[in-house]
Amino acid sequence: MTDLLYTEEEEALRAAVRDLLTDHCDAPGVIARTESDAPHDREAWKALADGMGLAGLLVPESRGGQGASHREAAVVLEELGRAVAPVPYLTSAVVATEALLACEADDLLADLASGRRIGALAVALNIAPGGAYKLVRHEGGALHGELTGVADAAVADVLLVPADDGGLYAVEADAVTVTPQVSLDLTRPLATVTLDGAPGRLLGDAEPAVRRALRAGAGLLASEQLGVAEWTLTETVRYLKERKQFNRPVGGFQALKHRLAQLWLEVVNLRAAARNAADALATDQDANLAVAVAQAYAAQVAVHAAEEALQLHAGIGMTWEHPVHLYLKRAKADSIAYGTAGAHRAQLAELVDLQAP
């Protein structure tokens, strides 16, 4: 039986990441950044990737990384979710890195692991691990086509592009046109990538690489959703203890206690599902099943926690200055990232041979 409790090393990693994000990603700073033309926090990314070496957690030491596992990456993502940090960790250090691990591209893998470069898999953010994704045309050694909904493409140095010849190609960002799209989640911007005869370097077969990357993305996204849910619950409890009505703390009212208790149970269950998915990815035991279970459950909990936070903060929760809107937008955007809960439930039913009538 696998122990899903956090190890001492994982707790130490959490404390270090939380301290760093407290210094780099305070709520007013994140809100100000989302209003600017540069939503990504490059300083925070440099501190995480270069300073702490976290971009290479999933990469073996022999290939230029830290040689850790998905469990450690999950802890990092919990903290990034708590801070709604506008950094490309999930897209570069998890999804793009997993795609490269399936190929023989050690030079590029080492670049991403060190944080020297940022990678993005040129597949729309809403595609589930088993879903169909758009391909570009490979003709005469060049790539042609348009891909929409690519997360963090605006900050990527290299794009991993699947083509119609079955190959996955590395394309330099300056060889394509990246056009920002309007995105609900201002901290994880989407973009359209246009390739007009862009040169690409063949890395390997696209199909297994993309499947592996999307599975890891979906599985570890649950840890980010856990971080969002934990922060919103914790902040709501803190606020209701301080806010007074009729000369008593609002949190003392029975109806609100019941709502918070229900939410706490949901968050605890999400932690179990997210930890199980991370451990399954780390050990590759029933990972497809664990990821489907986590994603079938995670979205509703993160969205519910953020909605309750917005409502129970009352008037101040409706203001732009309060960060709760960032968490609600992240929770809603995450609910369709790497497949909807419905898509994962369908996948789960197929995996356990529980077909609908």
CSV table of C-alpha atoms in Angstrom, one decimal:
chain,number,residue,atom,x,y,z
A,1,MET,CA,0.0,0.0,0.0
A,2,THR,CA,1.4,3.3,-1.0
A,3,ASP,CA,1.8,6.0,1.6
A,4,LEU,CA,0.1,9.2,0.3
A,5,LEU,CA,1.1,11.3,3.3
A,6,TYR,CA,3.6,14.1,2.7
A,7,THR,CA,7.2,13.3,3.5
A,8,GLU,CA,9.4,15.5,5.5
A,9,GLU,CA,11.2,16.5,2.3
A,10,GLU,CA,8.0,17.4,0.6
A,11,GLU,CA,6.9,19.5,3.5
A,12,ALA,CA,10.3,21.3,3.5
A,13,LEU,CA,9.9,21.9,-0.3
A,14,ARG,CA,6.4,23.3,0.4
A,15,ALA,CA,7.7,25.7,3.0
A,16,ALA,CA,10.5,26.9,0.7
A,17,VAL,CA,8.1,27.5,-2.3
A,18,ARG,CA,5.6,29.2,-0.1
A,19,ASP,CA,8.2,31.6,1.3
A,20,LEU,CA,9.4,32.4,-2.2
A,21,LEU,CA,5.9,33.1,-3.5
A,22,THR,CA,5.1,35.2,-0.4
A,23,ASP,CA,8.0,37.4,-1.5
A,24,HIS,CA,7.3,37.4,-5.2
A,25,CYS,CA,3.6,36.8,-5.8
A,26,ASP,CA,1.6,38.9,-3.3
A,27,ALA,CA,-2.1,39.4,-4.4
A,28,PRO,CA,-1.8,43.2,-5.3
A,29,GLY,CA,1.2,42.4,-7.5
A,30,VAL,CA,-0.5,39.6,-9.3
A,31,ILE,CA,-3.6,41.8,-9.9
A,32,ALA,CA,-1.4,44.6,-11.2
A,33,ARG,CA,0.4,42.2,-13.5
A,34,THR,CA,-2.9,40.9,-15.0
A,35,GLU,CA,-3.7,44.5,-15.9
A,36,SER,CA,-0.5,45.0,-17.8
A,37,ASP,CA,0.8,43.8,-21.1
A,38,ALA,CA,3.1,41.2,-19.4
A,39,PRO,CA,0.9,38.9,-17.2
A,40,HIS,CA,3.8,36.4,-16.7
A,41,ASP,CA,6.0,37.0,-13.6
A,42,ARG,CA,9.4,36.3,-15.1
A,43,GLU,CA,11.2,37.2,-11.8
A,44,ALA,CA,9.2,34.6,-9.9
A,45,TRP,CA,9.8,32.0,-12.6
A,46,LYS,CA,13.6,32.7,-12.5
A,47,ALA,CA,13.6,32.3,-8.8
A,48,LEU,CA,11.6,29.0,-9.0
A,49,ALA,CA,13.4,27.5,-12.0
A,50,ASP,CA,16.9,28.9,-11.7
A,51,GLY,CA,17.2,29.7,-8.0
A,52,MET,CA,15.5,26.5,-6.7
A,53,GLY,CA,15.9,24.2,-9.6
A,54,LEU,CA,12.2,23.3,-9.7
A,55,ALA,CA,11.8,23.3,-13.5
A,56,GLY,CA,13.8,20.0,-13.6
A,57,LEU,CA,12.0,18.0,-10.9
A,58,LEU,CA,10.6,15.5,-13.4
A,59,VAL,CA,13.8,15.1,-15.4
A,60,PRO,CA,16.4,12.4,-14.4
A,61,GLU,CA,19.7,13.7,-13.2
A,62,SER,CA,21.4,11.8,-16.1
A,63,ARG,CA,19.4,14.1,-18.5
A,64,GLY,CA,20.1,17.4,-16.7
A,65,GLY,CA,17.3,17.5,-14.1
A,66,GLN,CA,16.7,17.0,-10.4
A,67,GLY,CA,15.6,13.4,-10.6
A,68,ALA,CA,12.6,13.9,-8.4
A,69,SER,CA,9.0,12.7,-9.1
A,70,HIS,CA,5.5,13.8,-9.7
A,71,ARG,CA,4.9,13.9,-6.0
A,72,GLU,CA,7.3,16.7,-5.5
A,73,ALA,CA,6.0,18.5,-8.6
A,74,ALA,CA,2.5,18.2,-7.1
A,75,VAL,CA,3.6,19.9,-3.9
A,76,VAL,CA,5.0,22.8,-6.0
A,77,LEU,CA,1.7,23.0,-8.0
A,78,GLU,CA,-0.3,23.1,-4.7
A,79,GLU,CA,1.6,26.2,-3.7
A,80,LEU,CA,1.4,27.8,-7.1
A,81,GLY,CA,-2.4,27.2,-7.0
A,82,ARG,CA,-2.5,28.9,-3.5
A,83,ALA,CA,-0.8,31.9,-5.0
A,84,VAL,CA,-2.5,31.8,-8.5
A,85,ALA,CA,1.1,32.4,-9.5
A,86,PRO,CA,1.4,33.6,-13.2
A,87,VAL,CA,4.3,31.4,-14.1
A,88,PRO,CA,4.5,28.7,-16.8
A,89,TYR,CA,5.3,25.8,-14.4
A,90,LEU,CA,2.5,23.4,-15.4
A,91,THR,CA,2.9,24.1,-19.1
A,92,SER,CA,6.7,24.1,-19.3
A,93,ALA,CA,8.1,22.1,-16.4
A,94,VAL,CA,5.3,19.4,-16.5
A,95,VAL,CA,3.5,19.2,-19.9
A,96,ALA,CA,6.3,20.2,-22.3
A,97,THR,CA,8.9,18.4,-20.2
A,98,GLU,CA,6.8,15.2,-20.3
A,99,ALA,CA,6.5,15.4,-24.1
A,100,LEU,CA,10.3,15.7,-24.4
A,101,LEU,CA,10.9,12.8,-22.0
A,102,ALA,CA,9.0,10.7,-24.5
A,103,CYS,CA,11.5,11.8,-27.2
A,104,GLU,CA,15.2,11.7,-27.6
A,105,ALA,CA,15.8,15.5,-27.2
A,106,ASP,CA,18.2,15.7,-24.3
A,107,ASP,CA,19.6,19.1,-25.2
A,108,LEU,CA,16.2,20.7,-25.2
A,109,LEU,CA,15.1,18.8,-22.1
A,110,ALA,CA,18.2,20.1,-20.2
A,111,ASP,CA,17.4,23.6,-21.3
A,112,LEU,CA,13.8,23.4,-19.9
A,113,ALA,CA,15.0,21.6,-16.8
A,114,SER,CA,17.5,24.4,-16.0
A,115,GLY,CA,14.9,27.1,-16.6
A,116,ARG,CA,17.1,28.6,-19.3
A,117,ARG,CA,14.3,28.2,-21.7
A,118,ILE,CA,10.5,27.9,-21.5
A,119,GLY,CA,8.6,25.3,-23.6
A,120,ALA,CA,5.0,25.0,-24.5
A,121,LEU,CA,3.2,22.1,-26.1
A,122,ALA,CA,1.2,23.5,-29.0
A,123,VAL,CA,-2.0,21.7,-28.1
A,124,ALA,CA,-5.2,23.6,-27.0
A,125,LEU,CA,-5.5,23.7,-23.2
A,126,ASN,CA,-8.9,22.1,-23.2
A,127,ILE,CA,-7.8,18.8,-24.8
A,128,ALA,CA,-8.2,15.8,-22.6
A,129,PRO,CA,-5.5,13.1,-22.5
A,130,GLY,CA,-7.4,10.9,-24.9
A,131,GLY,CA,-8.9,13.6,-27.0
A,132,ALA,CA,-8.3,14.6,-30.6
A,133,TYR,CA,-6.0,17.6,-31.1
A,134,LYS,CA,-5.3,19.8,-34.1
A,135,LEU,CA,-2.3,19.1,-36.3
A,136,VAL,CA,-0.3,21.5,-38.5
A,137,ARG,CA,0.7,20.6,-42.1
A,138,HIS,CA,4.3,19.5,-42.8
A,139,GLU,CA,5.3,20.3,-46.3
A,140,GLY,CA,8.7,20.6,-47.8
A,141,GLY,CA,10.5,20.6,-44.5
A,142,ALA,CA,8.4,23.5,-43.1
A,143,LEU,CA,5.2,23.7,-41.0
A,144,HIS,CA,2.0,25.5,-41.9
A,145,GLY,CA,-1.2,26.0,-39.9
A,146,GLU,CA,-2.9,27.8,-37.0
A,147,LEU,CA,-3.3,26.4,-33.5
A,148,THR,CA,-5.6,28.1,-31.0
A,149,GLY,CA,-6.0,28.1,-27.2
A,150,VAL,CA,-2.3,27.3,-26.5
A,151,ALA,CA,-1.5,28.2,-22.8
A,152,ASP,CA,1.6,30.3,-22.1
A,153,ALA,CA,2.6,30.4,-25.7
A,154,ALA,CA,3.3,34.1,-25.3
A,155,VAL,CA,6.2,33.5,-22.9
A,156,ALA,CA,7.6,30.3,-24.5
A,157,ASP,CA,11.0,30.2,-26.2
A,158,VAL,CA,10.3,26.9,-28.0
A,159,LEU,CA,7.0,25.3,-29.1
A,160,LEU,CA,6.5,21.6,-29.4
A,161,VAL,CA,4.2,21.2,-32.5
A,162,PRO,CA,2.5,18.0,-33.6
A,163,ALA,CA,2.3,17.7,-37.4
A,164,ASP,CA,0.2,15.7,-39.9
A,165,ASP,CA,3.2,13.4,-40.7
A,166,GLY,CA,3.0,12.0,-37.2
A,167,GLY,CA,6.0,13.9,-35.9
A,168,LEU,CA,6.5,16.2,-33.0
A,169,TYR,CA,8.6,19.3,-34.0
A,170,ALA,CA,10.5,21.8,-31.9
A,171,VAL,CA,9.8,25.3,-33.4
A,172,GLU,CA,11.6,28.4,-32.2
A,173,ALA,CA,9.1,31.0,-30.9
A,174,ASP,CA,10.6,33.8,-33.1
A,175,ALA,CA,9.7,31.7,-36.2
A,176,VAL,CA,5.9,31.8,-35.5
A,177,THR,CA,3.3,34.5,-34.9
A,178,VAL,CA,1.8,34.4,-31.4
A,179,THR,CA,-1.5,36.4,-31.0
A,180,PRO,CA,-3.0,36.7,-27.5
A,181,GLN,CA,-6.5,35.5,-27.0
A,182,VAL,CA,-9.1,36.8,-24.6
A,183,SER,CA,-8.9,34.4,-21.6
A,184,LEU,CA,-11.1,34.2,-18.5
A,185,ASP,CA,-8.0,33.3,-16.4
A,186,LEU,CA,-5.8,36.3,-16.6
A,187,THR,CA,-2.9,34.5,-14.9
A,188,ARG,CA,-2.6,31.8,-17.5
A,189,PRO,CA,-3.0,33.6,-20.9
A,190,LEU,CA,-3.9,31.7,-24.0
A,191,ALA,CA,-2.8,32.5,-27.5
A,192,THR,CA,-3.2,31.6,-31.2
A,193,VAL,CA,0.0,30.3,-32.8
A,194,THR,CA,0.3,30.8,-36.6
A,195,LEU,CA,3.0,28.9,-38.5
A,196,ASP,CA,3.6,30.1,-42.0
A,197,GLY,CA,6.4,28.0,-43.3
A,198,ALA,CA,8.2,27.8,-39.9
A,199,PRO,CA,11.2,25.5,-39.8
A,200,GLY,CA,10.9,22.6,-37.3
A,201,ARG,CA,13.3,20.1,-35.8
A,202,LEU,CA,11.9,16.6,-35.6
A,203,LEU,CA,11.9,15.3,-32.0
A,204,GLY,CA,10.0,12.0,-32.3
A,205,ASP,CA,6.5,10.5,-32.6
A,206,ALA,CA,3.8,13.0,-31.6
A,207,GLU,CA,1.1,10.6,-30.5
A,208,PRO,CA,2.8,8.9,-27.5
A,209,ALA,CA,4.5,12.2,-26.5
A,210,VAL,CA,1.3,14.2,-26.5
A,211,ARG,CA,-0.7,11.5,-24.7
A,212,ARG,CA,2.0,11.3,-22.0
A,213,ALA,CA,2.2,15.0,-21.6
A,214,LEU,CA,-1.6,15.6,-21.4
A,215,ARG,CA,-2.0,12.8,-18.9
A,216,ALA,CA,0.6,14.3,-16.6
A,217,GLY,CA,-0.9,17.7,-17.1
A,218,ALA,CA,-4.3,16.5,-16.1
A,219,GLY,CA,-3.1,14.5,-13.1
A,220,LEU,CA,-1.0,17.3,-11.7
A,221,LEU,CA,-3.6,20.0,-12.5
A,222,ALA,CA,-5.6,18.4,-9.6
A,223,SER,CA,-2.9,19.5,-7.2
A,224,GLU,CA,-3.1,23.1,-8.5
A,225,GLN,CA,-6.9,22.9,-8.1
A,226,LEU,CA,-6.3,21.7,-4.5
A,227,GLY,CA,-4.2,24.7,-3.8
A,228,VAL,CA,-6.9,27.0,-5.2
A,229,ALA,CA,-9.5,25.3,-3.0
A,230,GLU,CA,-7.4,25.3,0.1
A,231,TRP,CA,-6.5,29.0,-0.1
A,232,THR,CA,-10.1,30.1,-0.7
A,233,LEU,CA,-11.4,28.0,2.2
A,234,THR,CA,-8.7,29.2,4.6
A,235,GLU,CA,-9.2,32.8,3.7
A,236,THR,CA,-13.0,32.5,4.0
A,237,VAL,CA,-12.7,31.0,7.5
A,238,ARG,CA,-10.3,33.7,8.5
A,239,TYR,CA,-12.5,36.5,7.2
A,240,LEU,CA,-15.7,35.1,8.9
A,241,LYS,CA,-13.9,34.9,12.2
A,242,GLU,CA,-13.1,38.6,12.0
A,243,ARG,CA,-16.2,40.0,10.3
A,244,LYS,CA,-18.9,40.9,12.8
A,245,GLN,CA,-22.7,41.2,12.5
A,246,PHE,CA,-25.1,41.8,15.3
A,247,ASN,CA,-22.0,42.2,17.5
A,248,ARG,CA,-20.8,38.6,17.0
A,249,PRO,CA,-18.4,37.0,14.4
A,250,VAL,CA,-20.3,36.0,11.3
A,251,GLY,CA,-18.5,32.6,11.4
A,252,GLY,CA,-20.5,31.8,14.5
A,253,PHE,CA,-23.8,31.4,12.6
A,254,GLN,CA,-24.8,27.8,12.3
A,255,ALA,CA,-25.8,28.0,8.6
A,256,LEU,CA,-22.4,29.2,7.6
A,257,LYS,CA,-20.7,26.6,9.8
A,258,HIS,CA,-22.5,23.9,7.9
A,259,ARG,CA,-21.4,25.3,4.5
A,260,LEU,CA,-17.8,25.6,5.6
A,261,ALA,CA,-17.8,22.1,7.1
A,262,GLN,CA,-19.2,20.7,3.8
A,263,LEU,CA,-16.5,22.5,1.9
A,264,TRP,CA,-13.8,21.3,4.2
A,265,LEU,CA,-14.9,17.7,3.6
A,266,GLU,CA,-14.7,18.3,-0.2
A,267,VAL,CA,-11.2,19.8,0.0
A,268,VAL,CA,-10.0,16.8,2.1
A,269,ASN,CA,-11.4,14.4,-0.4
A,270,LEU,CA,-9.7,16.4,-3.3
A,271,ARG,CA,-6.4,16.2,-1.5
A,272,ALA,CA,-6.6,12.4,-1.4
A,273,ALA,CA,-7.6,12.2,-5.1
A,274,ALA,CA,-4.8,14.6,-6.1
A,275,ARG,CA,-2.1,12.9,-4.0
A,276,ASN,CA,-3.2,9.5,-5.5
A,277,ALA,CA,-2.9,10.8,-9.0
A,278,ALA,CA,0.6,12.3,-8.3
A,279,ASP,CA,1.7,9.1,-6.7
A,280,ALA,CA,0.3,7.0,-9.6
A,281,LEU,CA,2.1,9.1,-12.1
A,282,ALA,CA,5.3,8.8,-10.1
A,283,THR,CA,5.1,5.0,-9.9
A,284,ASP,CA,3.2,4.5,-13.2
A,285,GLN,CA,0.7,2.2,-11.4
A,286,ASP,CA,-2.9,2.6,-12.8
A,287,ALA,CA,-2.0,6.2,-13.6
A,288,ASN,CA,-4.8,6.5,-16.2
A,289,LEU,CA,-7.4,5.5,-13.6
A,290,ALA,CA,-6.0,7.7,-10.8
A,291,VAL,CA,-5.9,10.7,-13.2
A,292,ALA,CA,-9.4,10.2,-14.3
A,293,VAL,CA,-10.7,9.9,-10.7
A,294,ALA,CA,-8.9,13.1,-9.7
A,295,GLN,CA,-10.1,15.1,-12.6
A,296,ALA,CA,-13.7,13.8,-12.4
A,297,TYR,CA,-13.8,15.3,-8.9
A,298,ALA,CA,-11.4,18.3,-8.8
A,299,ALA,CA,-13.1,20.9,-10.9
A,300,GLN,CA,-16.4,21.0,-8.9
A,301,VAL,CA,-14.5,21.3,-5.6
A,302,ALA,CA,-12.2,24.1,-6.7
A,303,VAL,CA,-15.1,26.0,-8.3
A,304,HIS,CA,-17.4,25.5,-5.3
A,305,ALA,CA,-14.7,26.7,-2.9
A,306,ALA,CA,-14.0,29.8,-5.0
A,307,GLU,CA,-17.7,30.6,-5.4
A,308,GLU,CA,-18.3,30.2,-1.6
A,309,ALA,CA,-15.3,32.5,-1.0
A,310,LEU,CA,-16.8,35.1,-3.3
A,311,GLN,CA,-20.2,35.0,-1.7
A,312,LEU,CA,-19.1,34.8,1.9
A,313,HIS,CA,-16.7,37.7,1.5
A,314,ALA,CA,-19.9,39.7,0.6
A,315,GLY,CA,-19.3,43.2,-0.8
A,316,ILE,CA,-15.5,43.2,-0.6
A,317,GLY,CA,-15.4,39.9,-2.5
A,318,MET,CA,-17.0,41.6,-5.5
A,319,THR,CA,-14.3,44.2,-5.8
A,320,TRP,CA,-11.4,44.0,-8.2
A,321,GLU,CA,-8.9,44.8,-5.4
A,322,HIS,CA,-9.7,41.6,-3.5
A,323,PRO,CA,-7.9,38.6,-5.1
A,324,VAL,CA,-10.8,36.2,-4.8
A,325,HIS,CA,-11.8,36.9,-8.4
A,326,LEU,CA,-8.4,35.6,-9.6
A,327,TYR,CA,-9.1,32.3,-7.8
A,328,LEU,CA,-12.6,31.9,-9.2
A,329,LYS,CA,-11.3,32.6,-12.7
A,330,ARG,CA,-8.5,30.1,-12.3
A,331,ALA,CA,-10.9,27.5,-10.9
A,332,LYS,CA,-13.3,28.0,-13.8
A,333,ALA,CA,-10.6,27.9,-16.4
A,334,ASP,CA,-9.0,24.8,-14.8
A,335,SER,CA,-12.4,23.1,-14.9
A,336,ILE,CA,-12.1,22.7,-18.7
A,337,ALA,CA,-8.3,22.4,-18.9
A,338,TYR,CA,-7.0,19.0,-20.0
A,339,GLY,CA,-10.5,17.8,-20.3
A,340,THR,CA,-13.8,18.5,-18.5
A,341,ALA,CA,-15.0,16.5,-15.5
A,342,GLY,CA,-17.5,14.9,-17.8
A,343,ALA,CA,-14.8,13.7,-20.2
A,344,HIS,CA,-12.8,12.2,-17.4
A,345,ARG,CA,-15.9,10.5,-16.0
A,346,ALA,CA,-16.5,8.9,-19.4
A,347,GLN,CA,-12.9,7.8,-19.5
A,348,LEU,CA,-13.2,6.4,-15.9
A,349,ALA,CA,-16.3,4.4,-16.9
A,350,GLU,CA,-14.4,3.0,-19.8
A,351,LEU,CA,-11.4,2.0,-17.7
A,352,VAL,CA,-13.5,0.1,-15.1
A,353,ASP,CA,-15.8,-1.3,-17.8
A,354,LEU,CA,-18.9,0.5,-16.4
A,355,GLN,CA,-20.6,1.5,-19.6
A,356,ALA,CA,-23.8,3.6,-19.7
A,357,PRO,CA,-26.9,1.8,-20.7
